[in-house]
Tab-separated table of N, CA and C in Angstrom:
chain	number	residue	atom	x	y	z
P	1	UNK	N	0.853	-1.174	0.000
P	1	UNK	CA	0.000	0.000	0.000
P	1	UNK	C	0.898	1.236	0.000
P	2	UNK	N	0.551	2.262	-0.812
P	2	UNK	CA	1.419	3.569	-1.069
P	2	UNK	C	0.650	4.424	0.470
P	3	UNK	N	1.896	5.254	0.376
P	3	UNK	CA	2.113	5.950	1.753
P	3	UNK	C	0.590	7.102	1.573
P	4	UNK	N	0.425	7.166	0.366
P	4	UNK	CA	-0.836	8.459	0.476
P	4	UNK	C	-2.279	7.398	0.037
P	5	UNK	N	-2.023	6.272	-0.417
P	5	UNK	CA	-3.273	5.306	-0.043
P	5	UNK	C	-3.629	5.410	1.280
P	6	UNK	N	-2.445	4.918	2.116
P	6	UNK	CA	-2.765	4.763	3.696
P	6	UNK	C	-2.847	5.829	3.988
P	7	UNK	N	-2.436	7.390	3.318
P	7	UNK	CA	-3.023	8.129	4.553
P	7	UNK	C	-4.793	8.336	4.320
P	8	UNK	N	-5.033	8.102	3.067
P	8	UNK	CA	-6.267	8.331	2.468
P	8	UNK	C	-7.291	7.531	3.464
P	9	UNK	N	-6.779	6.121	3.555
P	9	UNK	CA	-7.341	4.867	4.330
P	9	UNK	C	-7.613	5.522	5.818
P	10	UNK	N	-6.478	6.269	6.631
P	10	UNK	CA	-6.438	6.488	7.860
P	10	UNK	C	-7.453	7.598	7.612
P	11	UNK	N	-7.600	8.747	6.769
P	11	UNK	CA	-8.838	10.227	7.254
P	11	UNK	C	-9.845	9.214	7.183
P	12	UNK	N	-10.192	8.400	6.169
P	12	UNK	CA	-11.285	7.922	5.894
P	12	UNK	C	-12.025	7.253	7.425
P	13	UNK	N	-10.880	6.523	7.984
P	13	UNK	CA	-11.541	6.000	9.472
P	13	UNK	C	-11.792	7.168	10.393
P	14	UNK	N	-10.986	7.696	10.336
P	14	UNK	CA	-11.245	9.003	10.705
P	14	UNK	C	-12.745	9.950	10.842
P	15	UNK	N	-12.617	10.149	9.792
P	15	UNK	CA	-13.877	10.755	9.454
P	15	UNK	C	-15.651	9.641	9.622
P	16	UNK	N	-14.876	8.648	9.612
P	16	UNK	CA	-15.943	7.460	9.862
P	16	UNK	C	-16.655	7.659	11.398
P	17	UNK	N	-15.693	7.391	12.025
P	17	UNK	CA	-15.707	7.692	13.643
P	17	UNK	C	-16.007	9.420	13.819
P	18	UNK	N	-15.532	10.345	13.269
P	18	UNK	CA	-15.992	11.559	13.519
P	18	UNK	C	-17.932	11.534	13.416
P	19	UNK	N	-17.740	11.001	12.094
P	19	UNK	CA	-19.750	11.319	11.642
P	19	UNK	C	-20.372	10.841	12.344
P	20	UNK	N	-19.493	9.187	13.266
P	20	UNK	CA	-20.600	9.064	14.344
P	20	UNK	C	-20.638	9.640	15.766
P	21	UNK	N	-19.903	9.915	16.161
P	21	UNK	CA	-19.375	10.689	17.416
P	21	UNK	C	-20.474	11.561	17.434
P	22	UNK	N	-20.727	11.628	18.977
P	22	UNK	CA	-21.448	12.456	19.888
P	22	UNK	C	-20.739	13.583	20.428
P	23	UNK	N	-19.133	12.998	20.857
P	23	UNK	CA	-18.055	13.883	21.664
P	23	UNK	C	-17.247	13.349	20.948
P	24	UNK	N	-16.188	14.138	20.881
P	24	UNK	CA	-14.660	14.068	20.517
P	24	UNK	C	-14.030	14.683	22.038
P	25	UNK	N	-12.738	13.744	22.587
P	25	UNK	CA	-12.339	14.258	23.529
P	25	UNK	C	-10.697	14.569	22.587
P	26	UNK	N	-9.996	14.968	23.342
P	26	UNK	CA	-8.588	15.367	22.672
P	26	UNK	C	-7.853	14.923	23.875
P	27	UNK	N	-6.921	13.966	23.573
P	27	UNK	CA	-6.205	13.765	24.900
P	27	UNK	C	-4.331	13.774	24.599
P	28	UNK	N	-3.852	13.606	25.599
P	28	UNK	CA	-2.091	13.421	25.448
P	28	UNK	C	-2.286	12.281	25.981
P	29	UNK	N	-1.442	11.508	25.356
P	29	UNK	CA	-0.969	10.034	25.668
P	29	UNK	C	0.685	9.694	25.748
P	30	UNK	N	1.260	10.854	25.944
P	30	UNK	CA	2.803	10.725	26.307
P	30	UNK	C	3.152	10.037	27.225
P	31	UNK	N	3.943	9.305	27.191
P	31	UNK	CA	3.969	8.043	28.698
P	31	UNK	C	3.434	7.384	28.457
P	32	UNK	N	2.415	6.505	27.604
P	32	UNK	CA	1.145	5.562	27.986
P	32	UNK	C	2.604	4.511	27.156
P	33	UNK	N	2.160	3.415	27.808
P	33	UNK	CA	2.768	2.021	27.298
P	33	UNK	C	1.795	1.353	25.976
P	34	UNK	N	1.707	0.920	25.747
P	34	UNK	CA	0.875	0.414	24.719
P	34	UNK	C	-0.012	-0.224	25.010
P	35	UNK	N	0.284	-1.430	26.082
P	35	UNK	CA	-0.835	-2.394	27.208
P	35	UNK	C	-1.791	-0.746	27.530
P	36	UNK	N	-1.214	-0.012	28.149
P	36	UNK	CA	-2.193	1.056	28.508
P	36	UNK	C	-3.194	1.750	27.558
P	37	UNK	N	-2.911	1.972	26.567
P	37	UNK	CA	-3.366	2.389	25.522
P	37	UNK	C	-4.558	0.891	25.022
P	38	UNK	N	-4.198	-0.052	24.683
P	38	UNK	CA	-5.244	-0.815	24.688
P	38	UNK	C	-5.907	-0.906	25.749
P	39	UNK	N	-5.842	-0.738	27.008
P	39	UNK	CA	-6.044	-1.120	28.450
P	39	UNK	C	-7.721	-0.031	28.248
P	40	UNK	N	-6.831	1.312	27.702
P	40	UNK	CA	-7.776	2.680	27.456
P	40	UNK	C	-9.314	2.074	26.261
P	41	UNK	N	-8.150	1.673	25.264
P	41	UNK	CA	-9.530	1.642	24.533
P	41	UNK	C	-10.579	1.063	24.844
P	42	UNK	N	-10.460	-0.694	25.689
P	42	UNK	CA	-11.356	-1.241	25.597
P	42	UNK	C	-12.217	-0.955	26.561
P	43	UNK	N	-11.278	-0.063	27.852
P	43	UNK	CA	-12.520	0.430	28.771
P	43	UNK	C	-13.609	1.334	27.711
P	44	UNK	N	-13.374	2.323	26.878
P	44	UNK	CA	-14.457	3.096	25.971
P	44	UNK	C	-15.167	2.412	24.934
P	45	UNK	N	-14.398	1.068	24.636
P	45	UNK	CA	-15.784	-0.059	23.645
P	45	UNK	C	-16.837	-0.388	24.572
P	46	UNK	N	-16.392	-0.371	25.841
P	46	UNK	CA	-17.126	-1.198	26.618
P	46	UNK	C	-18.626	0.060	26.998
P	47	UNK	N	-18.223	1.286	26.839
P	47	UNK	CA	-18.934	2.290	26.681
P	47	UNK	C	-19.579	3.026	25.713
P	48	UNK	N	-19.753	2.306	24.433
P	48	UNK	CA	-19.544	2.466	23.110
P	48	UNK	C	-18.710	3.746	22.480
P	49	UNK	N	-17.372	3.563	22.623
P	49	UNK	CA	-16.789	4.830	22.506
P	49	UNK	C	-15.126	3.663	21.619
P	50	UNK	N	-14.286	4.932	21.602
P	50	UNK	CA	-13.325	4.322	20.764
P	50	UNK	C	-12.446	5.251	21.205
P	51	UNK	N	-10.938	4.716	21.222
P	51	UNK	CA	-9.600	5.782	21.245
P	51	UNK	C	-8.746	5.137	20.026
P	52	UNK	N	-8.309	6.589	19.511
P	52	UNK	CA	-7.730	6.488	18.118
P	52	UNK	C	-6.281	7.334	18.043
P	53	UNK	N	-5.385	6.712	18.225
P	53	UNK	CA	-3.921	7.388	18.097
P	53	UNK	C	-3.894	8.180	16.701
P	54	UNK	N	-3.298	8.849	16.483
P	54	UNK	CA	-3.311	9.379	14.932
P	54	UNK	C	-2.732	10.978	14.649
P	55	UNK	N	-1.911	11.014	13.361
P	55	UNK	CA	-1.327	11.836	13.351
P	55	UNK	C	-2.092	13.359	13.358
P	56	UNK	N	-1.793	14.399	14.025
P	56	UNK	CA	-2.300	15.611	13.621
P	56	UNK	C	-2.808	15.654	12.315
P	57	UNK	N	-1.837	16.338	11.476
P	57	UNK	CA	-2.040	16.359	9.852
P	57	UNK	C	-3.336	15.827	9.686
P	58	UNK	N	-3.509	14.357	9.616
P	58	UNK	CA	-4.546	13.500	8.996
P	58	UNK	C	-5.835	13.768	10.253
P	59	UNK	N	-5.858	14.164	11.246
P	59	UNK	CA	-7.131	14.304	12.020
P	59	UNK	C	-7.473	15.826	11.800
P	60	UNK	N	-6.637	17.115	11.606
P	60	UNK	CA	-7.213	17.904	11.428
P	60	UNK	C	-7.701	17.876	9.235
P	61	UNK	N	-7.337	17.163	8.361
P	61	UNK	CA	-8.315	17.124	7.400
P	61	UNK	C	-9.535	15.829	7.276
P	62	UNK	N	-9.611	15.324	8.432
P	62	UNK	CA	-10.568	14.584	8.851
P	62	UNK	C	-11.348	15.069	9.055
P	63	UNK	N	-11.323	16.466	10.040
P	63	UNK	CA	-12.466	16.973	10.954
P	63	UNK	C	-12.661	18.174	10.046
P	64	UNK	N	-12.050	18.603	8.866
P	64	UNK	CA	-12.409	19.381	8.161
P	64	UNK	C	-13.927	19.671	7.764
P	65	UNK	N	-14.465	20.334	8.110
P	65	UNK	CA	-16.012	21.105	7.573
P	65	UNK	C	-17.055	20.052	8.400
P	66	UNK	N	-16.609	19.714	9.440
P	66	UNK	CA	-17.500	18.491	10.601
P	66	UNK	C	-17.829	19.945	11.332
P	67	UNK	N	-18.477	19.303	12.909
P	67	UNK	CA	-18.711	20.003	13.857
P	67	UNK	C	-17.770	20.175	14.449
P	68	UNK	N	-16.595	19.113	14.415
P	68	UNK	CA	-15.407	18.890	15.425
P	68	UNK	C	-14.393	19.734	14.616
P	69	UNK	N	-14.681	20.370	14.025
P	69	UNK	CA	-13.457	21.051	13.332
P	69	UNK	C	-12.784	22.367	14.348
P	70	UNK	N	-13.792	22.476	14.908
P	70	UNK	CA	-13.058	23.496	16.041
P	70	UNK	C	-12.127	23.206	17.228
P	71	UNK	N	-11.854	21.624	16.849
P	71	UNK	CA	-10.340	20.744	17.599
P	71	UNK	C	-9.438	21.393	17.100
P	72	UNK	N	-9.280	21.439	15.625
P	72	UNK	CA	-8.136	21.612	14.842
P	72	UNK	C	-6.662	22.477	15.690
P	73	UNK	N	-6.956	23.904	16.556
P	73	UNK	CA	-6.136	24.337	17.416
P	73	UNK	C	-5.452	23.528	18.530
P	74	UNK	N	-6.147	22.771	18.562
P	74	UNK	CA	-6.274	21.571	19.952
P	74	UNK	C	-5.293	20.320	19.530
P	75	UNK	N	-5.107	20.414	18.134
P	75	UNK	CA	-4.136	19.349	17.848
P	75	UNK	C	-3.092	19.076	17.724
P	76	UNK	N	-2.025	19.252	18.178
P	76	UNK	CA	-0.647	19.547	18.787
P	76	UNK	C	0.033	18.532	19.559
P	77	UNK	N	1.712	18.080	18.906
P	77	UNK	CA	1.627	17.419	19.687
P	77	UNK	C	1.205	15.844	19.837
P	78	UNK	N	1.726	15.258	20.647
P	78	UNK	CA	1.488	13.329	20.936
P	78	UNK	C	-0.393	13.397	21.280
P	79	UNK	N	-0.927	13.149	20.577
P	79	UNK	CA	-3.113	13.615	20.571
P	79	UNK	C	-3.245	12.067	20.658
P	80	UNK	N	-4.794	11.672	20.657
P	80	UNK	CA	-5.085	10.473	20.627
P	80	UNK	C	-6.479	11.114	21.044
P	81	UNK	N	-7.088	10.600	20.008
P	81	UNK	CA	-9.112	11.604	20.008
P	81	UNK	C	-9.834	10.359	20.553
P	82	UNK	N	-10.608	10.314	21.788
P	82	UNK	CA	-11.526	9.673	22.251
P	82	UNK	C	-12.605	9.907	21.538
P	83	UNK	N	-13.510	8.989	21.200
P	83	UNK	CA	-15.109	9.534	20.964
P	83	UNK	C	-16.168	8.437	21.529
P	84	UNK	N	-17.101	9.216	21.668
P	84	UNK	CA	-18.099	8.329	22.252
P	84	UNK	C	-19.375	8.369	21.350
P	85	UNK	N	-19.837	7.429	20.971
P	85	UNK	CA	-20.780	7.175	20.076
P	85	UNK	C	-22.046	7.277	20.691
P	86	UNK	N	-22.877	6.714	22.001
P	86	UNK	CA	-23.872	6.725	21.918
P	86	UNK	C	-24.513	8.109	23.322
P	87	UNK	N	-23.372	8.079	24.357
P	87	UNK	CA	-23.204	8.983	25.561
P	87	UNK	C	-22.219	9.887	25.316
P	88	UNK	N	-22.535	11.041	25.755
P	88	UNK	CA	-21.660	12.133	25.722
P	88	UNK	C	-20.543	11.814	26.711
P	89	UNK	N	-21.226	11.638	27.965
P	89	UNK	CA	-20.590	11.685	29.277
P	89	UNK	C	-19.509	10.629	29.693
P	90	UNK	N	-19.914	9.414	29.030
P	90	UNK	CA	-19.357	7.861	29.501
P	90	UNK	C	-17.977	8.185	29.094
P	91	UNK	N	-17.770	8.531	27.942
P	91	UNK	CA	-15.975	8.605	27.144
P	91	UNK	C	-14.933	9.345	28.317
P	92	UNK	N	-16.064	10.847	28.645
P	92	UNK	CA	-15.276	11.303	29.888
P	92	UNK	C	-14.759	11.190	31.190
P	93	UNK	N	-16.097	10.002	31.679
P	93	UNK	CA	-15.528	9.376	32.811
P	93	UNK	C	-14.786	8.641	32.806
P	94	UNK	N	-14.755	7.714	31.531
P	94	UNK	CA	-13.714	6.593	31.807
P	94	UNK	C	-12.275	7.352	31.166
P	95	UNK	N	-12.112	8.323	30.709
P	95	UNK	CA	-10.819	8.838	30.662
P	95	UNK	C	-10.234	9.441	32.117
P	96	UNK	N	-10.970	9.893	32.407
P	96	UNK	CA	-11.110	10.465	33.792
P	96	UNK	C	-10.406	9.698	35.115
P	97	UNK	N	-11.176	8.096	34.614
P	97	UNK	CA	-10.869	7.241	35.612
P	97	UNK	C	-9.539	6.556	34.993
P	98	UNK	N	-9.142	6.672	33.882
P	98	UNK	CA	-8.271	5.947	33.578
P	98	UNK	C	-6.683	6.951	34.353
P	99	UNK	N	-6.884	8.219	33.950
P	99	UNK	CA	-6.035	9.353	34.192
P	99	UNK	C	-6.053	8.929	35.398
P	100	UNK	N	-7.012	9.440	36.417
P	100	UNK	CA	-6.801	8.972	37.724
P	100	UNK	C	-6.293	7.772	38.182
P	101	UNK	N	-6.811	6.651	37.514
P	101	UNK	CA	-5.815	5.346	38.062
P	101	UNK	C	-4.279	5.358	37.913
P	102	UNK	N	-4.001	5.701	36.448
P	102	UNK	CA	-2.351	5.554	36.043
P	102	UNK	C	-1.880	7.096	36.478
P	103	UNK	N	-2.375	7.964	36.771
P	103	UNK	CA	-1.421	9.080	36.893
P	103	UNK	C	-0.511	9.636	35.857
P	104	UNK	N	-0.985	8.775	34.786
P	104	UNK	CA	-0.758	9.092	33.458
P	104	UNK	C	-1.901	10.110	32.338
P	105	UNK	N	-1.126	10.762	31.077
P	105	UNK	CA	-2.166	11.213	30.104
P	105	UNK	C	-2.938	12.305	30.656
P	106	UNK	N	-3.540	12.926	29.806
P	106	UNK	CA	-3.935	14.330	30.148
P	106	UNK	C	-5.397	14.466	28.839
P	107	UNK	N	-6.521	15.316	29.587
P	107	UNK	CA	-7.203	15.830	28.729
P	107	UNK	C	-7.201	17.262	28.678
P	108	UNK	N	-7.185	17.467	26.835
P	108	UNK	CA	-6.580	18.854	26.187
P	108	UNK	C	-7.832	19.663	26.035
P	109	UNK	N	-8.683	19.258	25.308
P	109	UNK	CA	-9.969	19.928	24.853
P	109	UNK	C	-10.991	18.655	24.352
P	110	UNK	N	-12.327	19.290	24.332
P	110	UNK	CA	-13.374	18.161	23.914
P	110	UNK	C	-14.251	19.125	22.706
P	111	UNK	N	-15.004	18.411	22.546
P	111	UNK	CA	-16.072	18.856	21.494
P	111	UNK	C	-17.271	18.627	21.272
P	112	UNK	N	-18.337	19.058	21.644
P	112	UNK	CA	-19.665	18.384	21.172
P	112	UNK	C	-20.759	19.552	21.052
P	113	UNK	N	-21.441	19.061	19.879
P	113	UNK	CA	-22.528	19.906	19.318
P	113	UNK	C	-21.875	21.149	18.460
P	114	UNK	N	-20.745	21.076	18.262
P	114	UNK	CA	-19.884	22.111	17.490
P	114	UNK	C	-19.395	22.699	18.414
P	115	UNK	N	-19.495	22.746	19.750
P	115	UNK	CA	-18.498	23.513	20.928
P	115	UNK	C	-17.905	23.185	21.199
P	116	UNK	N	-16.719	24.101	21.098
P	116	UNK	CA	-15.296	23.133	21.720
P	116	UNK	C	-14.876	23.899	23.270
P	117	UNK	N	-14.362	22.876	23.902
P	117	UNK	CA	-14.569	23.078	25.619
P	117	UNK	C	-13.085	22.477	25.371
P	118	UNK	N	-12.576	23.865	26.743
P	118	UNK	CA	-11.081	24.034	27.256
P	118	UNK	C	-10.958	22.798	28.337
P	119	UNK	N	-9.898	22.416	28.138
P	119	UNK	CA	-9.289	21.489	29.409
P	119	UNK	C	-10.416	21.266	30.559
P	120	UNK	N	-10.321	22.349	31.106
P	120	UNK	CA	-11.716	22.377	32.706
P	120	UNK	C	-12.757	21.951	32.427
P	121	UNK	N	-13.041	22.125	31.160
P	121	UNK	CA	-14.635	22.283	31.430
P	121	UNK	C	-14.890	20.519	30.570
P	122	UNK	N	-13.954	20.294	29.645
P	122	UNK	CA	-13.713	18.478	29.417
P	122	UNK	C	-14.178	17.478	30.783
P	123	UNK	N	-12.486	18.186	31.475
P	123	UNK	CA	-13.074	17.156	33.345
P	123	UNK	C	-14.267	17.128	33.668
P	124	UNK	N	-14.674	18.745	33.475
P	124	UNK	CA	-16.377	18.568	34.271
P	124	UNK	C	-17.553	17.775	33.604
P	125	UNK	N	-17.116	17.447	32.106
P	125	UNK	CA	-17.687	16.457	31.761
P	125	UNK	C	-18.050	15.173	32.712
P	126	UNK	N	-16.762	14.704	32.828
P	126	UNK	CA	-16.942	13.760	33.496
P	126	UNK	C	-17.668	13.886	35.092
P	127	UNK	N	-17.919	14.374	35.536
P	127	UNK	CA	-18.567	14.709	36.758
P	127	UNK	C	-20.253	15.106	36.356
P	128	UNK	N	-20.720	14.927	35.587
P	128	UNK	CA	-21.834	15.005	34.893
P	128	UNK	C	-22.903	13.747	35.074
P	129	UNK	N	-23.900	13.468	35.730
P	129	UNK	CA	-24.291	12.059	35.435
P	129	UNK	C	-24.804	11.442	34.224
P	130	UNK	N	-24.609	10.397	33.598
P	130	UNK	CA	-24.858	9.964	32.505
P	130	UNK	C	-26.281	9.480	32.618
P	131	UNK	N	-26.499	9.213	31.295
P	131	UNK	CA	-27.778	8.977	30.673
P	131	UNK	C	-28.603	8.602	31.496
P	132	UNK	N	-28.000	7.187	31.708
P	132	UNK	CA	-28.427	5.697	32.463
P	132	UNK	C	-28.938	6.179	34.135
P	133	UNK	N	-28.234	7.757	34.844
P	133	UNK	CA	-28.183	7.958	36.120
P	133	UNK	C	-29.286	8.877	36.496
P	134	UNK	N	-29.141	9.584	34.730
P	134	UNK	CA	-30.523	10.483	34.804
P	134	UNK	C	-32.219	9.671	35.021
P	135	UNK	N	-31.902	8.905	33.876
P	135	UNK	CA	-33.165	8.049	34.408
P	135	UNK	C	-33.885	7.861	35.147
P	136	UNK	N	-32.321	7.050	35.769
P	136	UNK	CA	-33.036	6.378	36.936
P	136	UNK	C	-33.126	7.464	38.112
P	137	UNK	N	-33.190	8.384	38.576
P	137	UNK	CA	-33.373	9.420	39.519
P	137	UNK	C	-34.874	10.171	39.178
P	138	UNK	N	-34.842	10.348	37.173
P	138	UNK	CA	-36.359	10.696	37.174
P	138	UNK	C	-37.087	9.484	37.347
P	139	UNK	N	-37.025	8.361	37.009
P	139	UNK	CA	-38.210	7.402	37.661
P	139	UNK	C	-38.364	7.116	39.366
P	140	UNK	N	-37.147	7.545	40.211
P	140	UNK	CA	-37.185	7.757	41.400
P	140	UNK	C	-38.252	8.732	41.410
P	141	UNK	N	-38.161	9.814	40.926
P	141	UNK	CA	-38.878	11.194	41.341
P	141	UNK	C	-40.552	10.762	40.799
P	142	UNK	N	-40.495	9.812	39.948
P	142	UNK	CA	-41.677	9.683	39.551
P	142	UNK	C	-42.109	9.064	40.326
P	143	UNK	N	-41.676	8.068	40.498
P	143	UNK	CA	-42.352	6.557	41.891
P	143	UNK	C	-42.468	7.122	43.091
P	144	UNK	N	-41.635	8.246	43.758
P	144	UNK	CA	-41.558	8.462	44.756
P	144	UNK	C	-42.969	8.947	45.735
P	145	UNK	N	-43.543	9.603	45.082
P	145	UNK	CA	-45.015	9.709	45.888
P	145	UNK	C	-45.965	9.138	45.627
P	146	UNK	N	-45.919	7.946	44.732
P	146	UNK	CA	-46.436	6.736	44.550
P	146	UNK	C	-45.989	5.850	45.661
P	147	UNK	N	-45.037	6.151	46.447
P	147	UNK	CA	-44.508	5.323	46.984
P	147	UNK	C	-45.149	5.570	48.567
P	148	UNK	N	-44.997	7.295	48.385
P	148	UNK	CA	-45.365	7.775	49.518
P	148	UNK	C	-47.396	7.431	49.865
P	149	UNK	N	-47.922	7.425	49.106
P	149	UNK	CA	-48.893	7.402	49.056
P	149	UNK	C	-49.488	5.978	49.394
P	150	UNK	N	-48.829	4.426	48.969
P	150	UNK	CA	-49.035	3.627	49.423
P	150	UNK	C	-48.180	3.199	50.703
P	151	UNK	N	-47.427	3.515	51.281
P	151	UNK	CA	-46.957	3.696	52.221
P	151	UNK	C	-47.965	4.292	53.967
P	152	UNK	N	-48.474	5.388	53.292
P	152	UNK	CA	-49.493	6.434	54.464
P	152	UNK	C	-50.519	5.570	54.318
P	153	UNK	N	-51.212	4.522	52.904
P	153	UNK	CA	-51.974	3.776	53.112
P	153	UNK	C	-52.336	2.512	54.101
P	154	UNK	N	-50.917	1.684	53.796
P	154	UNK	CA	-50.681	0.765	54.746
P	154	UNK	C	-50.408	1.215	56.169
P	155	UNK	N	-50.274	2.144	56.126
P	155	UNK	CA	-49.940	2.843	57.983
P	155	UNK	C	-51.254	2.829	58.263
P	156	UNK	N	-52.055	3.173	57.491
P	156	UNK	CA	-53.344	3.659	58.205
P	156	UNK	C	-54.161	1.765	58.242
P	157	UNK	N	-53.644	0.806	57.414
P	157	UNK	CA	-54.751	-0.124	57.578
P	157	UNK	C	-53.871	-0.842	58.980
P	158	UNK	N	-52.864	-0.538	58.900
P	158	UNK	CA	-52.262	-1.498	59.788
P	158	UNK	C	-52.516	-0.543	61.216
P	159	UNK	N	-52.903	0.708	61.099
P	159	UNK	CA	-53.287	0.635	62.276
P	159	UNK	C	-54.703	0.348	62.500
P	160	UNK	N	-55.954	0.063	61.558
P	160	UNK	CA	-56.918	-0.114	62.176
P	160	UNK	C	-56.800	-1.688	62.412
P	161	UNK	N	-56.170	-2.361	61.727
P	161	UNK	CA	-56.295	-3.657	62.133
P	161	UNK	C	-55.407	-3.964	63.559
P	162	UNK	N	-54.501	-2.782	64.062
P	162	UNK	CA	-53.849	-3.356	65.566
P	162	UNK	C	-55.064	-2.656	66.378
P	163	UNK	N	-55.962	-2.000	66.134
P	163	UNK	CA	-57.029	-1.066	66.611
P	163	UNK	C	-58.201	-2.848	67.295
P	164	UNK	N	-58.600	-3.126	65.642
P	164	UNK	CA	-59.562	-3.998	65.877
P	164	UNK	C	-59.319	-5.454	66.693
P	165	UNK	N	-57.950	-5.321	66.437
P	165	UNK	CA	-57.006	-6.678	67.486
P	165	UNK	C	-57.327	-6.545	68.971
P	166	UNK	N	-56.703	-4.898	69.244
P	166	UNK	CA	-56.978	-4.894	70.356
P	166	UNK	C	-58.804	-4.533	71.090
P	167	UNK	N	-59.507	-4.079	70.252
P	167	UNK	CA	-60.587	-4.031	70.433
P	167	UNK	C	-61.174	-5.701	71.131
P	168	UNK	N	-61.094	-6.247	69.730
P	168	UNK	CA	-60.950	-7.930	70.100
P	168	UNK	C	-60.534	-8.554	71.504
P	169	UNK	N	-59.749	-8.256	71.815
P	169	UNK	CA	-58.820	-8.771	72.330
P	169	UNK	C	-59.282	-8.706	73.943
P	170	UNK	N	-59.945	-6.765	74.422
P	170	UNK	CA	-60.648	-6.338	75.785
P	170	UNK	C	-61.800	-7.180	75.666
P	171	UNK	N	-62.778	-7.729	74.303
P	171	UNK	CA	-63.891	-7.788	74.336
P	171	UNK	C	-64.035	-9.660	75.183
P	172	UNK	N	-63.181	-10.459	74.919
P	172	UNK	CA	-62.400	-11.564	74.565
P	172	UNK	C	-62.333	-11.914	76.287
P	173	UNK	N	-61.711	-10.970	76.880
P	173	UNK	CA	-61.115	-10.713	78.361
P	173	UNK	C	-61.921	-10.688	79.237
């Protein structure tokens, strides 16, 4: 394969993974071992997300005329673009947690909806609850005075029935 086939081959994945992406994260991977680097990706398959080593050059005419094109400043440098396909949030935590475990790697900038977000405000991604957390807190909020409501119910039968026990019980005596 000629050297400008493969680079053709590499935007093309590129741009594959861009069109589906929700988020683009931008990260440094200086230091990472390679075990780590796979270690990385498969925690983000497991999130439907992907990490992609790859040269500047070929990721900024990847992201050319996308939403993510406002990385392009952001690309500098040993990069490696996280994306997350189906959650915004998931790609960030598990970079998050990965950074935090190894004390390795760094996040540069992210991207989503055509906004591109500085270093800080990437992390705070991750501190965000995901999809799956939102849910389940609104079906808490929903059940919850459903809950309350059969709850004050059974208080009230269970006390007429310790009522009629003991009623029973003097009459009995």
């Amino acid at each position: 394969m000629s050297t400008k086939a493969f680079k053709e081959d590499k935007i093309s994945q590129i741009k594959e993974k861009v069109d589906k992406a929700q988020v683009a994260i931008v990260t440094e991977y200086k230091g990472l071992t390679v075990e780590e680097i796979t270690n990385l990706r498969r925690s983000l398959q497991k999130e439907d997300g992907d990490y992609m080593v790859t040269k500047n050059t070929l990721a900024k005419l990847a992201i050319k005329g996308t939403p993510y094109e406002v990385l392009a400043d952001s690309l500098k440098g040993p990069i490696a673009i996280a994306f997350g396909f189906a959650d915004q949030v998931a790609p960030a935590k598990a970079l998050s947690k990965f950074i935090k475990d190894t004390k390795k790697g760094e996040i540069l900038a992210a991207a989503m909806d055509g906004r591109l977000m500085n270093a800080s405000e990437a992390k705070a991604l991750a501190n965000i609850p995901s999809k799956a957390e939102i849910y389940a807190k609104m079906l808490g909020c929903i059940n919850s005075p459903a809950s309350g409501i059969v709850g004050g119910i059974n208080g009230v039968m269970s006390a007429l029935v310790r009522t009629m026990a003991a009623v029973r019980d003097t009459k009995t005596a």
